[in-house]
Amino acid sequence: DADVTQTPRNRITKTGKRIMLECSQTKGHDRMYWYRQDPGLGLQLIYYSFDVKDINKGEISDGYSVSRQAQAKFSLSLESAIPNQTALYFCATSDSRGYTDTQYFGPGTRLTVL
Amino acid sequence: AQSVTQPDIHITVSEGASLELRCNYSYGATPYLFWYVQSPGQGLQLLLKYFSGDTLVQGIKGFEAEFKRSQSSFNLRKPSVHWSDAAEYFCAVAPGSSNTGKLIFGQGTTLQVKP
């Protein structure tokens, strides 16, 4: 089984709808991240969480919110989706005990907002 | 501000040819450096990483990278490319030893392999 899983893998929705993307991990890592990937822009950090009670905004948090329900679960919500949020979304994890910042990624969720 | 630059957006090489993907970073101290690969429809897979010590690091799938402090570079190499290496490659940087947990990614280089 994959260490970092994301659901759904693909989602098509309409402008104005609320969408939740979910991420679960079995790696036992304390840190979790949400990224957005757009062609030619690399990965941009949306939100990150260093533990259940520690959530921080990344570079592009406007229009997004997150919830860390447990150490292993980190959800990303789009409160009112808009077309320019069409992108590939990745969840990642890392272990603060390693002191190396190595991140491990899920398979991604492709979101299309019509 | 810290930044990572991958100067080549697209690279095309013939199968069996050698490969070098460039990565330059801007950071005051020695950072932690990473290369990830993203195959079509897949997530990012860690190829290799450099933290300290030997500046030539070996990774999976026959890749290696060399850290050159004087050039602020961490170029990825492979002696003989296989068709399955066609993918997008990302260089990433973390502020070394500070355990911030944050990575800064380059824009990516798409590798096409000709038969």
Short mmCIF file of C-alpha atoms in Angstrom, two decimals:
data_model
loop_
_atom_site.label_atom_id
_atom_site.label_comp_id
_atom_site.label_asym_id
_atom_site.label_seq_id
_atom_site.Cartn_x
_atom_site.Cartn_y
_atom_site.Cartn_z
CA ASP A 1 0.00 0.00 0.00
CA ALA A 2 1.11 3.53 -0.74
CA ASP A 3 2.52 5.51 2.18
CA VAL A 4 0.77 8.74 1.19
CA THR A 5 -2.67 8.52 -0.37
CA GLN A 6 -4.89 11.20 -1.82
CA THR A 7 -8.59 11.11 -2.58
CA PRO A 8 -10.09 11.72 -5.02
CA ARG A 9 -7.51 11.26 -7.77
CA ASN A 10 -9.56 13.25 -10.23
CA ARG A 11 -12.39 15.69 -9.69
CA ILE A 12 -14.41 17.91 -11.97
CA THR A 13 -16.56 20.53 -10.33
CA LYS A 14 -18.35 23.78 -11.10
CA THR A 15 -17.57 27.33 -10.12
CA GLY A 16 -18.84 28.17 -6.64
CA LYS A 17 -18.89 24.61 -5.32
CA ARG A 18 -17.15 23.60 -2.10
CA ILE A 19 -14.54 20.92 -2.62
CA MET A 20 -12.50 18.88 -0.17
CA LEU A 21 -9.33 17.00 -1.05
CA GLU A 22 -8.11 14.45 1.45
CA CYS A 23 -4.67 13.14 2.30
CA SER A 24 -3.74 10.23 4.54
CA GLN A 25 -0.33 8.85 5.42
CA THR A 26 0.99 5.74 7.09
CA LYS A 27 4.60 6.93 7.37
CA GLY A 28 4.18 8.17 10.94
CA HIS A 29 5.44 11.61 9.95
CA ASP A 30 4.43 14.64 11.97
CA ARG A 31 4.59 17.23 9.17
CA MET A 32 2.20 17.47 6.25
CA TYR A 33 1.93 19.83 3.29
CA TRP A 34 -0.38 20.79 0.46
CA TYR A 35 1.08 21.97 -2.85
CA ARG A 36 -0.38 23.13 -6.10
CA GLN A 37 1.31 22.42 -9.44
CA ASP A 38 0.70 24.48 -12.53
CA PRO A 39 2.59 23.98 -15.80
CA GLY A 40 5.83 25.98 -15.84
CA LEU A 41 5.49 27.12 -12.23
CA GLY A 42 6.81 24.14 -10.33
CA LEU A 43 5.17 23.44 -6.99
CA GLN A 44 3.75 26.19 -4.83
CA LEU A 45 3.07 25.66 -1.14
CA ILE A 46 -0.54 26.27 -0.09
CA TYR A 47 -0.57 25.23 3.58
CA TYR A 48 1.59 23.20 5.90
CA SER A 49 1.14 21.64 9.31
CA PHE A 50 3.90 20.68 11.72
CA ASP A 51 1.52 18.89 14.06
CA VAL A 52 -2.20 18.63 14.70
CA LYS A 53 -2.37 22.03 16.39
CA ASP A 54 0.13 23.84 14.19
CA ILE A 55 -1.14 25.00 10.80
CA ASN A 56 0.55 27.62 8.68
CA LYS A 57 -0.14 29.46 5.46
CA GLY A 58 2.13 28.94 2.51
CA GLU A 59 2.77 31.12 -0.53
CA ILE A 60 -0.69 30.87 -2.08
CA SER A 61 -3.25 30.21 0.68
CA ASP A 62 -5.96 32.62 -0.51
CA GLY A 63 -9.12 30.73 -1.44
CA TYR A 64 -8.04 27.60 0.43
CA SER A 65 -8.43 26.26 3.95
CA VAL A 66 -7.12 23.13 5.68
CA SER A 67 -7.92 20.81 8.53
CA ARG A 68 -5.54 18.46 10.33
CA GLN A 69 -7.93 15.92 11.74
CA ALA A 70 -5.23 13.64 13.10
CA GLN A 71 -1.51 13.22 12.70
CA ALA A 72 -2.16 11.01 9.69
CA LYS A 73 -4.85 13.11 7.97
CA PHE A 74 -4.67 16.53 6.36
CA SER A 75 -7.52 17.89 4.22
CA LEU A 76 -7.56 20.81 1.81
CA SER A 77 -10.81 22.68 1.10
CA LEU A 78 -11.78 25.09 -1.60
CA GLU A 79 -14.68 27.01 -0.09
CA SER A 80 -15.96 28.36 -3.38
CA ALA A 81 -14.06 26.93 -6.31
CA ILE A 82 -13.06 29.15 -9.23
CA PRO A 83 -11.65 28.18 -12.64
CA ASN A 84 -8.11 29.40 -11.90
CA GLN A 85 -7.92 26.81 -9.13
CA THR A 86 -7.81 24.16 -11.83
CA ALA A 87 -4.51 22.44 -11.14
CA LEU A 88 -2.77 19.33 -9.88
CA TYR A 89 -2.69 19.17 -6.08
CA PHE A 90 -0.13 17.22 -4.09
CA CYS A 91 0.05 16.26 -0.47
CA ALA A 92 3.44 15.58 1.09
CA THR A 93 4.83 14.50 4.45
CA SER A 94 8.11 14.82 6.30
CA ASP A 95 9.55 13.75 9.63
CA SER A 96 10.91 16.50 11.84
CA ARG A 97 13.04 13.96 13.70
CA GLY A 98 15.12 13.42 10.59
CA TYR A 99 16.29 17.05 10.47
CA THR A 100 16.65 16.76 6.71
CA ASP A 101 13.39 18.24 5.38
CA THR A 102 12.99 15.31 2.99
CA GLN A 103 9.42 15.26 1.76
CA TYR A 104 7.44 12.31 0.43
CA PHE A 105 4.60 12.93 -1.98
CA GLY A 106 1.23 11.43 -2.69
CA PRO A 107 0.07 10.62 -6.24
CA GLY A 108 -1.79 13.89 -6.70
CA THR A 109 -5.36 15.02 -7.30
CA ARG A 110 -6.24 16.55 -10.64
CA LEU A 111 -8.92 19.17 -10.07
CA THR A 112 -10.86 20.85 -12.86
CA VAL A 113 -13.16 23.76 -12.09
CA LEU A 114 -15.58 24.59 -14.89
CA ALA B 1 15.17 35.43 -0.81
CA GLN B 2 15.97 31.83 -1.49
CA SER B 3 15.33 30.65 -5.04
CA VAL B 4 15.94 27.72 -7.31
CA THR B 5 16.46 27.99 -11.05
CA GLN B 6 16.30 25.22 -13.59
CA PRO B 7 17.45 26.99 -16.76
CA ASP B 8 16.18 24.36 -19.18
CA ILE B 9 12.42 24.01 -19.49
CA HIS B 10 12.62 21.19 -22.05
CA ILE B 11 15.46 18.86 -22.98
CA THR B 12 15.45 16.18 -25.65
CA VAL B 13 18.09 13.47 -25.72
CA SER B 14 18.47 10.26 -27.66
CA GLU B 15 18.13 6.96 -25.86
CA GLY B 16 21.56 5.83 -24.72
CA ALA B 17 22.98 9.34 -24.68
CA SER B 18 24.23 11.04 -21.55
CA LEU B 19 22.11 13.54 -19.66
CA GLU B 20 22.77 16.57 -17.51
CA LEU B 21 19.99 18.66 -15.99
CA ARG B 22 21.02 21.95 -14.46
CA CYS B 23 19.98 23.41 -11.15
CA ASN B 24 21.20 26.64 -9.56
CA TYR B 25 20.16 27.97 -6.20
CA SER B 26 20.40 31.22 -4.35
CA TYR B 27 21.01 30.87 -0.64
CA GLY B 28 23.56 32.25 1.79
CA ALA B 29 24.59 29.03 3.48
CA THR B 30 24.87 25.45 2.31
CA PRO B 31 21.35 24.20 1.81
CA TYR B 32 19.94 20.73 1.65
CA LEU B 33 19.42 19.82 -2.01
CA PHE B 34 17.05 17.39 -3.66
CA TRP B 35 16.07 16.06 -7.05
CA TYR B 36 12.61 14.66 -7.63
CA VAL B 37 11.15 13.00 -10.71
CA GLN B 38 7.53 13.10 -11.79
CA SER B 39 6.48 10.53 -14.36
CA PRO B 40 3.31 11.24 -16.34
CA GLY B 41 0.26 10.88 -14.11
CA GLN B 42 2.36 10.18 -11.05
CA GLY B 43 3.43 11.97 -7.91
CA LEU B 44 6.94 13.15 -7.18
CA GLN B 45 9.52 10.51 -6.37
CA LEU B 46 12.75 11.35 -4.59
CA LEU B 47 15.76 10.58 -6.79
CA LEU B 48 18.55 11.72 -4.49
CA LYS B 49 19.50 14.25 -1.85
CA TYR B 50 22.56 16.05 -0.53
CA PHE B 51 23.02 17.18 3.03
CA SER B 52 26.77 17.22 3.63
CA GLY B 53 29.96 15.28 2.97
CA ASP B 54 30.84 13.84 -0.41
CA THR B 55 29.68 16.29 -3.04
CA LEU B 56 28.87 13.56 -5.55
CA VAL B 57 25.72 11.73 -4.50
CA GLN B 58 24.22 8.63 -6.00
CA GLY B 59 20.51 8.13 -6.37
CA ILE B 60 18.03 5.65 -7.67
CA LYS B 61 17.61 4.64 -11.32
CA GLY B 62 21.28 5.27 -12.09
CA PHE B 63 21.19 9.02 -11.45
CA GLU B 64 23.84 11.04 -9.70
CA ALA B 65 24.24 14.70 -8.82
CA GLU B 66 27.19 16.87 -7.90
CA PHE B 67 27.08 19.76 -5.46
CA LYS B 68 29.39 22.61 -6.45
CA ARG B 69 29.44 25.27 -3.80
CA SER B 70 31.45 27.74 -5.88
CA GLN B 71 28.84 27.63 -8.63
CA SER B 72 25.77 27.28 -6.38
CA SER B 73 24.79 24.33 -8.51
CA PHE B 74 23.46 20.83 -8.05
CA ASN B 75 23.30 19.29 -11.51
CA LEU B 76 21.72 15.91 -12.15
CA ARG B 77 23.45 13.43 -14.46
CA LYS B 78 22.93 10.04 -15.97
CA PRO B 79 25.48 8.32 -18.25
CA SER B 80 22.96 6.56 -20.49
CA VAL B 81 19.34 7.57 -20.72
CA HIS B 82 16.54 5.02 -21.07
CA TRP B 83 13.17 5.71 -22.68
CA SER B 84 11.54 5.25 -19.27
CA ASP B 85 13.45 8.29 -17.98
CA ALA B 86 11.11 10.60 -19.92
CA ALA B 87 9.50 12.66 -17.17
CA GLU B 88 9.60 16.00 -15.45
CA TYR B 89 12.46 16.64 -13.05
CA PHE B 90 12.40 19.06 -10.16
CA CYS B 91 15.28 20.44 -8.16
CA ALA B 92 14.44 21.58 -4.62
CA VAL B 93 16.23 23.35 -1.80
CA ALA B 94 15.75 23.51 1.96
CA PRO B 95 17.67 25.79 4.33
CA GLY B 96 20.25 23.39 5.69
CA SER B 97 20.34 22.50 9.40
CA SER B 98 17.44 24.72 10.37
CA ASN B 99 14.78 22.02 10.07
CA THR B 100 12.20 24.45 8.75
CA GLY B 101 10.40 21.66 6.96
CA LYS B 102 9.95 23.76 3.84
CA LEU B 103 11.22 23.10 0.35
CA ILE B 104 11.60 25.57 -2.49
CA PHE B 105 11.16 24.02 -5.91
CA GLY B 106 12.50 24.98 -9.30
CA GLN B 107 10.16 25.30 -12.23
CA GLY B 108 10.97 21.85 -13.53
CA THR B 109 12.67 20.42 -16.61
CA THR B 110 10.76 18.15 -18.96
CA LEU B 111 12.89 15.41 -20.44
CA GLN B 112 11.94 13.85 -23.75
CA VAL B 113 13.79 10.75 -24.91
CA LYS B 114 14.09 10.00 -28.62
CA PRO B 115 14.30 6.38 -29.72
#
